[in-house]
Amino acid sequence: MNTNPSFDNLRRRFRYNIKQLMDFELEESVQQQKYHTTMILFVGFIFYSLITIWPCIKSGYPHGIVTNVAIIILFLLAMLLLHVTHNHVTTLIFGSYELCLILFFHFIMEVDWTIGMDAFWLFILAMPFITDYIAGVVYGTIAAFSGFFLSYLCFHTRMLNYLQPYGSNMVQWYTIIYAVMMMAAAVIEYELTAYQIDKKASDEKISFYQKERTQRLQRLLEIYESNELTIRKYKHDVKHFNRVLASFIQNKEYESAANYLREFDSMLETVTAVSFCDNKVVNELLSIYANRCQKMGFKPRFKVTVPDHFPMEDPDLTSLVANALENACEAQRLIPEEKRSLLFELSYDGRKLKLFTKNPCAVETTFSDNGLPISTRQVQSGVGTTQIKAIAEKYGGVASFTQNDGVFTVKAVMTCM
């Protein structure tokens, strides 16, 4: 079914739901950052209120003194609450509604109509941007509603009769303008939060692949060191091997010589091949899993023709190959050592990347409706096959998983152009 492109664009733009936005705001790292920001904000408001007390004293305006002192006390209490709870969301919501309550009493108690209240209302108009920035789009909007309720109460109820006179534009349009500011602040903050979530996910992904890459390099280094020790040993003993072999030939003990050569060949197999193909990522993974298979008592068969560079991202290639080999190796643990085997084929023809694995499997696998095998582990995962299928689909391809006569097969075809 075709979908509306405009709707798809809108859905991609607003890709995070309310719960995801709320959960992000309550993450420990975010709370720690917002804790310091909120503290700075409260200190700024207290400092501003202290400054404005002096003009009130100088002009003999006790009403302004009381309001500013009340605001100072409010933000000191908010700072104390924030310090105790380290919860910027609760503190900001509490502070915004209490601030609007103080301003409400200031408006209805004002008797000097020569002093306009427009400056207060302009400050309230900025509240959605402040609350959304501090507490996020969801909690910030909840806090910003305090200003909306205050404007509605003052301009659209009988409380208007208790206030100093305002112009008709103020009375008729302020609440609507405030609602528009709330929506604008919410959209802006949503974009900022979405960017932060995307960046956090991207940073975590990069960190994961860096860690995985480091682990692979460590395992490769172990293989190189093991091979070097083995080669040094054989280089030291090769003269002795040659003398023994020459002795067998000289005495015409050809069968003994053949057996001796076969034994020597099997010893050389303990040296893990370190070059399977031109692609560095695939080569690293094959070296690691070849070494792992040898430790499990069998030699895998690899048929790989992959160039050094082709149109697939390295993280996807790593995940594709590693998951296929990991699943196959894991299945061998339940197979008798003499029956263990693994065939892995990977080829690229300039357009299509083809993956094929075949290995014995001791457990009869059941498959879900979407064709994925259901994990038989006590703690079910199924992450490996899910990743293979997801990567194949990402590159416009397909992946299939089958089991026949105790042999498990993975096939995947992707378009990489």
Coordinates of C-alpha atoms in Angstrom, one line a residue:
M1 CA 0.0 0.0 0.0
N2 CA 1.4 3.4 -1.0
T3 CA 1.7 6.0 1.7
N4 CA 1.6 9.7 1.5
P5 CA 5.2 11.1 1.1
S6 CA 4.3 14.1 3.2
F7 CA 3.1 11.9 6.0
D8 CA 6.3 9.8 5.8
N9 CA 8.4 12.9 6.0
L10 CA 6.4 14.1 9.0
R11 CA 6.7 10.7 10.7
R12 CA 10.5 10.7 10.1
R13 CA 10.8 14.2 11.5
F14 CA 8.7 13.3 14.6
R15 CA 10.3 9.9 15.1
Y16 CA 10.3 9.8 18.9
N17 CA 7.2 9.3 21.0
I18 CA 6.3 11.0 24.3
K19 CA 7.6 8.1 26.4
Q20 CA 11.0 8.2 24.7
L21 CA 11.3 11.9 25.2
M22 CA 10.4 11.6 28.9
D23 CA 12.8 8.7 29.4
F24 CA 15.6 10.6 27.8
E25 CA 15.0 13.6 30.1
L26 CA 15.3 11.3 33.2
E27 CA 18.5 9.6 32.2
E28 CA 21.3 10.1 34.7
S29 CA 23.7 11.9 32.4
V30 CA 20.9 14.3 31.2
Q31 CA 19.8 15.0 34.8
Q32 CA 23.4 15.8 35.8
Q33 CA 23.8 18.3 33.0
K34 CA 20.4 19.9 33.6
Y35 CA 21.1 20.0 37.4
H36 CA 23.9 22.5 36.8
T37 CA 22.0 24.5 34.2
T38 CA 18.9 24.8 36.4
M39 CA 21.1 25.9 39.4
I40 CA 22.6 28.6 37.2
L41 CA 19.2 29.8 36.1
F42 CA 17.9 30.0 39.6
V43 CA 21.0 32.0 40.7
G44 CA 20.4 34.4 37.8
F45 CA 16.8 35.0 38.8
I46 CA 17.7 35.6 42.4
F47 CA 20.4 38.0 41.4
Y48 CA 18.0 39.9 39.1
S49 CA 15.4 40.1 41.9
L50 CA 18.0 41.4 44.3
I51 CA 18.9 44.1 41.8
T52 CA 15.3 45.2 41.2
I53 CA 14.6 45.5 45.0
W54 CA 16.8 48.7 45.2
P55 CA 14.7 50.7 42.7
C56 CA 11.6 49.7 44.6
I57 CA 13.1 50.9 47.9
K58 CA 14.3 54.1 46.3
S59 CA 10.9 54.9 44.8
G60 CA 8.9 53.8 47.8
Y61 CA 7.2 50.9 46.1
P62 CA 6.6 48.3 48.9
H63 CA 4.5 46.1 46.7
G64 CA 7.4 45.5 44.4
I65 CA 9.7 44.8 47.3
V66 CA 7.3 42.1 48.7
T67 CA 7.0 40.5 45.2
N68 CA 10.8 40.4 44.6
V69 CA 11.4 39.0 48.1
A70 CA 8.8 36.3 47.5
I71 CA 10.5 35.4 44.2
I72 CA 13.9 35.2 46.0
I73 CA 12.5 32.9 48.7
L74 CA 10.8 30.8 46.0
F75 CA 14.0 30.2 44.0
L76 CA 16.0 29.6 47.2
L77 CA 13.5 26.9 48.1
A78 CA 13.7 25.5 44.5
M79 CA 17.5 25.4 44.7
L80 CA 17.2 23.5 48.0
L81 CA 14.7 21.1 46.5
L82 CA 16.9 20.5 43.4
H83 CA 20.0 20.0 45.6
V84 CA 18.2 17.3 47.7
T85 CA 16.4 15.5 44.9
H86 CA 18.6 16.2 41.9
N87 CA 15.4 16.1 39.9
H88 CA 15.3 19.2 37.7
V89 CA 11.9 18.2 36.2
T90 CA 10.0 18.3 39.5
T91 CA 11.8 21.4 40.7
L92 CA 11.1 23.3 37.5
I93 CA 7.4 22.4 37.4
F94 CA 7.1 23.4 41.1
G95 CA 9.0 26.6 40.5
S96 CA 7.0 27.7 37.4
Y97 CA 3.6 27.3 39.0
E98 CA 4.7 28.9 42.3
L99 CA 6.2 31.8 40.3
C100 CA 2.9 32.3 38.4
L101 CA 1.0 32.2 41.7
I102 CA 3.2 35.0 43.1
L103 CA 2.7 37.0 40.0
F104 CA -1.1 36.4 40.2
F105 CA -1.2 37.9 43.7
H106 CA 1.0 40.7 42.5
F107 CA -1.4 41.6 39.7
I108 CA -4.6 41.5 41.8
M109 CA -3.0 43.4 44.8
E110 CA -1.6 46.2 42.6
V111 CA -3.3 49.5 43.4
D112 CA -1.0 51.9 41.6
W113 CA -2.3 51.8 38.1
T114 CA 0.5 54.1 36.9
I115 CA 2.9 51.2 37.1
G116 CA 2.2 49.0 34.0
M117 CA 2.3 45.2 34.3
D118 CA 3.4 44.7 30.6
A119 CA 7.0 43.9 31.6
F120 CA 5.8 41.0 33.7
W121 CA 3.7 39.6 30.9
L122 CA 6.6 39.9 28.5
F123 CA 8.7 37.8 30.9
I124 CA 5.9 35.2 31.1
L125 CA 5.8 35.0 27.3
A126 CA 9.4 33.8 27.4
M127 CA 8.6 31.1 30.0
P128 CA 7.9 28.2 27.5
F129 CA 11.3 28.6 25.9
I130 CA 13.0 28.5 29.3
T131 CA 11.0 25.6 30.7
D132 CA 11.3 23.5 27.5
Y133 CA 15.0 24.1 27.4
I134 CA 15.5 23.0 31.0
A135 CA 13.0 20.2 31.4
G136 CA 12.5 19.0 27.8
V137 CA 9.6 19.2 25.5
V138 CA 7.1 17.1 27.6
Y139 CA 7.9 18.2 31.1
G140 CA 8.7 21.8 29.9
T141 CA 5.3 22.1 28.3
I142 CA 3.7 20.9 31.5
A143 CA 5.6 23.6 33.4
A144 CA 4.8 26.2 30.7
F145 CA 1.1 25.6 31.1
S146 CA 1.3 27.6 34.3
G147 CA 1.7 30.8 32.3
F148 CA -1.2 29.8 30.1
F149 CA -3.5 29.2 33.1
L150 CA -2.4 32.6 34.6
S151 CA -3.2 34.5 31.4
Y152 CA -6.6 32.7 31.0
L153 CA -7.5 33.4 34.6
C154 CA -6.5 37.1 34.4
F155 CA -8.0 37.8 30.9
H156 CA -10.9 35.4 30.4
T157 CA -12.6 35.3 33.8
R158 CA -14.2 37.7 36.2
M159 CA -10.7 38.3 37.7
L160 CA -10.2 40.8 34.9
N161 CA -12.3 43.2 36.9
Y162 CA -9.8 43.1 39.8
L163 CA -6.8 44.0 37.6
Q164 CA -5.6 47.3 36.4
P165 CA -7.0 48.1 33.0
Y166 CA -5.3 46.5 30.0
G167 CA -5.7 47.2 26.3
S168 CA -8.1 45.2 24.3
N169 CA -5.3 43.5 22.3
M170 CA -3.8 42.4 25.5
V171 CA -7.0 40.9 26.8
Q172 CA -8.1 39.3 23.6
W173 CA -4.9 38.0 22.1
Y174 CA -2.4 37.4 24.9
T175 CA -3.6 33.8 25.7
I176 CA -3.6 32.9 22.1
I177 CA -0.1 34.4 21.5
Y178 CA 1.1 32.5 24.6
A179 CA -0.3 29.2 23.2
V180 CA 1.5 29.9 20.0
M181 CA 4.8 30.5 21.9
M182 CA 4.3 27.2 23.7
M183 CA 3.9 25.3 20.4
A184 CA 6.9 27.1 18.9
A185 CA 9.0 26.3 22.0
A186 CA 7.9 22.7 22.0
V187 CA 8.8 22.2 18.3
I188 CA 12.2 23.8 18.8
E189 CA 12.9 21.7 21.9
Y190 CA 11.7 18.6 20.2
E191 CA 14.3 19.1 17.4
L192 CA 17.0 19.7 19.9
T193 CA 16.1 16.6 22.0
A194 CA 15.8 14.5 18.9
Y195 CA 19.3 15.6 17.9
Q196 CA 20.6 14.8 21.3
I197 CA 19.1 11.3 21.2
D198 CA 20.4 10.7 17.8
K199 CA 23.9 11.8 18.8
K200 CA 23.8 9.7 21.9
A201 CA 22.8 6.6 19.9
S202 CA 25.5 7.4 17.3
D203 CA 28.2 7.9 20.0
E204 CA 27.1 4.6 21.6
K205 CA 27.3 2.8 18.2
I206 CA 30.7 4.2 17.5
S207 CA 31.9 3.2 21.0
F208 CA 30.6 -0.3 20.5
Y209 CA 32.3 -0.8 17.2
Q210 CA 35.5 0.7 18.5
K211 CA 35.4 -1.7 21.4
E212 CA 34.6 -4.6 19.1
R213 CA 37.4 -3.6 16.7
T214 CA 39.9 -3.4 19.7
Q215 CA 38.8 -6.9 20.8
R216 CA 39.3 -8.3 17.3
L217 CA 42.7 -6.8 17.1
Q218 CA 43.6 -8.3 20.4
R219 CA 42.5 -11.7 19.3
L220 CA 44.4 -11.3 16.0
L221 CA 47.5 -10.3 18.0
E222 CA 47.2 -13.5 20.0
I223 CA 46.9 -15.5 16.7
Y224 CA 50.0 -13.8 15.3
E225 CA 52.0 -14.4 18.5
S226 CA 50.9 -18.0 18.6
N227 CA 51.9 -18.5 14.9
E228 CA 55.2 -16.8 15.5
L229 CA 56.1 -19.2 18.4
T230 CA 55.0 -22.2 16.4
I231 CA 57.0 -21.1 13.3
R232 CA 60.1 -20.5 15.5
K233 CA 59.8 -23.9 17.0
Y234 CA 59.4 -25.6 13.6
K235 CA 62.3 -23.5 12.1
H236 CA 64.5 -24.7 15.0
D237 CA 63.5 -28.4 14.5
V238 CA 63.3 -28.5 10.7
K239 CA 66.8 -29.8 10.4
H240 CA 65.9 -32.7 12.7
F241 CA 62.8 -33.4 10.7
N242 CA 64.8 -33.4 7.5
R243 CA 67.3 -35.9 8.9
V244 CA 64.6 -38.2 10.1
L245 CA 62.9 -38.0 6.7
A246 CA 66.2 -38.6 4.9
S247 CA 66.8 -41.6 7.1
F248 CA 63.4 -43.1 6.2
I249 CA 64.1 -42.6 2.5
Q250 CA 67.6 -43.9 2.7
N251 CA 66.4 -47.1 4.3
K252 CA 63.6 -47.3 1.8
E253 CA 61.0 -47.0 4.5
Y254 CA 58.6 -45.1 2.2
E255 CA 55.5 -45.8 4.2
S256 CA 57.1 -44.5 7.3
A257 CA 58.2 -41.4 5.4
A258 CA 54.7 -40.8 4.1
N259 CA 53.3 -41.2 7.6
Y260 CA 55.9 -38.8 9.0
L261 CA 55.1 -36.2 6.3
R262 CA 51.4 -36.5 7.1
E263 CA 52.2 -36.0 10.8
F264 CA 54.3 -33.0 10.0
D265 CA 51.5 -31.5 7.8
S266 CA 49.0 -31.9 10.6
M267 CA 51.4 -30.1 13.0
L268 CA 51.6 -27.2 10.4
E269 CA 47.8 -26.9 10.5
T270 CA 48.1 -25.5 14.0
V271 CA 49.4 -22.3 12.2
T272 CA 46.4 -20.2 11.5
A273 CA 46.2 -18.7 8.1
V274 CA 46.2 -14.9 8.3
S275 CA 45.3 -14.1 4.7
F276 CA 42.0 -15.4 3.3
C277 CA 41.0 -12.4 1.0
D278 CA 41.8 -8.8 0.2
N279 CA 39.2 -7.3 2.4
K280 CA 40.8 -6.4 5.8
V281 CA 37.5 -6.7 7.8
V282 CA 36.6 -10.1 6.5
N283 CA 40.2 -11.3 6.7
E284 CA 40.4 -10.4 10.4
L285 CA 37.1 -12.1 11.2
L286 CA 38.0 -15.3 9.3
S287 CA 41.4 -15.5 11.0
I288 CA 39.7 -15.2 14.4
Y289 CA 37.1 -17.8 13.7
A290 CA 39.6 -20.2 12.0
N291 CA 41.7 -20.1 15.1
R292 CA 38.6 -20.7 17.2
C293 CA 37.5 -23.7 15.0
Q294 CA 41.0 -25.2 15.3
K295 CA 40.8 -25.0 19.1
M296 CA 37.5 -26.9 18.8
G297 CA 39.2 -29.7 16.9
F298 CA 38.2 -29.1 13.3
K299 CA 39.3 -27.1 10.3
P300 CA 36.7 -24.8 8.6
R301 CA 36.4 -24.4 4.9
F302 CA 36.4 -20.8 3.7
K303 CA 35.7 -19.7 0.1
V304 CA 35.9 -16.0 0.0
T305 CA 36.3 -13.6 -3.0
V306 CA 35.7 -10.1 -1.6
P307 CA 37.7 -7.0 -2.7
D308 CA 39.3 -4.6 -0.2
H309 CA 36.6 -2.0 -0.9
F310 CA 33.0 -2.3 -2.0
P311 CA 29.7 -0.5 -1.3
M312 CA 28.9 -1.8 2.2
E313 CA 29.6 0.0 5.5
D314 CA 32.3 -1.8 7.6
P315 CA 30.0 -2.1 10.7
D316 CA 27.4 -3.8 8.6
L317 CA 29.9 -6.1 7.0
T318 CA 31.4 -7.0 10.4
S319 CA 28.0 -7.7 11.8
L320 CA 27.0 -9.9 8.8
V321 CA 30.1 -12.0 8.8
A322 CA 30.6 -12.2 12.6
N323 CA 27.0 -13.2 13.3
A324 CA 27.0 -15.9 10.6
L325 CA 30.3 -17.4 11.9
E326 CA 29.4 -17.0 15.5
N327 CA 26.1 -18.9 15.1
A328 CA 27.9 -21.7 13.2
C329 CA 30.7 -22.1 15.7
E330 CA 28.3 -22.0 18.6
A331 CA 26.3 -24.9 17.1
Q332 CA 29.4 -27.1 17.0
R333 CA 29.7 -27.3 20.7
L334 CA 26.9 -29.9 20.7
I335 CA 28.4 -31.9 17.9
P336 CA 30.9 -34.7 18.5
E337 CA 34.4 -33.4 17.6
E338 CA 35.0 -35.8 14.7
K339 CA 31.7 -34.6 13.0
R340 CA 32.3 -30.9 13.4
S341 CA 32.5 -28.9 10.2
L342 CA 31.8 -25.4 8.8
L343 CA 31.5 -24.2 5.3
F344 CA 31.6 -20.4 4.8
E345 CA 31.3 -18.8 1.4
L346 CA 31.3 -15.0 0.7
S347 CA 31.5 -13.6 -2.8
Y348 CA 31.0 -10.2 -4.5
D349 CA 30.6 -9.9 -8.3
G350 CA 30.6 -6.1 -8.5
R351 CA 26.8 -5.9 -7.9
K352 CA 25.7 -8.7 -5.5
L353 CA 27.2 -9.8 -2.3
K354 CA 26.3 -13.4 -1.6
L355 CA 26.7 -15.2 1.8
F356 CA 26.4 -18.9 2.4
T357 CA 27.1 -21.0 5.5
K358 CA 26.5 -24.7 6.2
N359 CA 27.2 -26.5 9.4
P360 CA 25.8 -29.5 11.3
C361 CA 23.3 -28.8 14.0
A362 CA 22.5 -31.2 16.8
V363 CA 19.2 -29.5 17.8
E364 CA 16.1 -29.5 15.7
T365 CA 15.4 -25.8 15.0
T366 CA 12.0 -24.3 14.9
F367 CA 11.2 -21.2 12.9
S368 CA 8.9 -18.3 13.5
D369 CA 6.4 -16.9 11.0
N370 CA 8.9 -14.5 9.6
G371 CA 11.4 -17.3 8.8
L372 CA 13.8 -16.6 11.7
P373 CA 15.0 -19.5 13.8
I374 CA 13.7 -19.6 17.4
S375 CA 16.6 -19.6 19.9
T376 CA 17.0 -22.9 21.9
R377 CA 19.1 -21.2 24.6
Q378 CA 17.8 -21.0 28.1
V379 CA 18.0 -17.2 27.7
Q380 CA 16.7 -16.8 24.2
S381 CA 18.3 -14.2 22.0
G382 CA 18.0 -14.8 18.2
V383 CA 19.9 -11.5 17.8
G384 CA 22.4 -13.0 15.3
T385 CA 19.9 -14.2 12.7
T386 CA 17.8 -11.1 13.2
Q387 CA 20.9 -8.9 12.4
I388 CA 21.7 -10.9 9.3
K389 CA 18.1 -10.5 8.0
A390 CA 18.1 -6.8 8.9
I391 CA 21.4 -6.1 7.1
A392 CA 20.2 -8.1 4.0
E393 CA 17.0 -6.0 3.9
K394 CA 18.9 -2.8 4.4
Y395 CA 20.8 -3.5 1.2
G396 CA 17.7 -4.5 -0.8
G397 CA 18.3 -8.2 -0.4
V398 CA 16.9 -11.3 1.4
A399 CA 18.2 -13.8 3.9
S400 CA 16.9 -17.3 4.5
F401 CA 17.5 -19.9 7.2
T402 CA 16.8 -23.6 6.8
Q403 CA 17.6 -26.9 8.4
N404 CA 17.5 -30.3 6.7
D405 CA 18.8 -33.6 7.9
G406 CA 20.7 -32.0 10.8
V407 CA 22.4 -29.4 8.6
F408 CA 21.7 -25.7 9.2
T409 CA 22.1 -23.4 6.2
V410 CA 22.2 -19.6 5.9
K411 CA 21.8 -17.8 2.6
A412 CA 21.8 -14.1 2.0
V413 CA 22.0 -12.0 -1.1
M414 CA 22.4 -8.2 -1.1
T415 CA 22.8 -5.5 -3.7
C416 CA 25.9 -3.4 -3.1
M417 CA 26.5 -1.0 -6.0

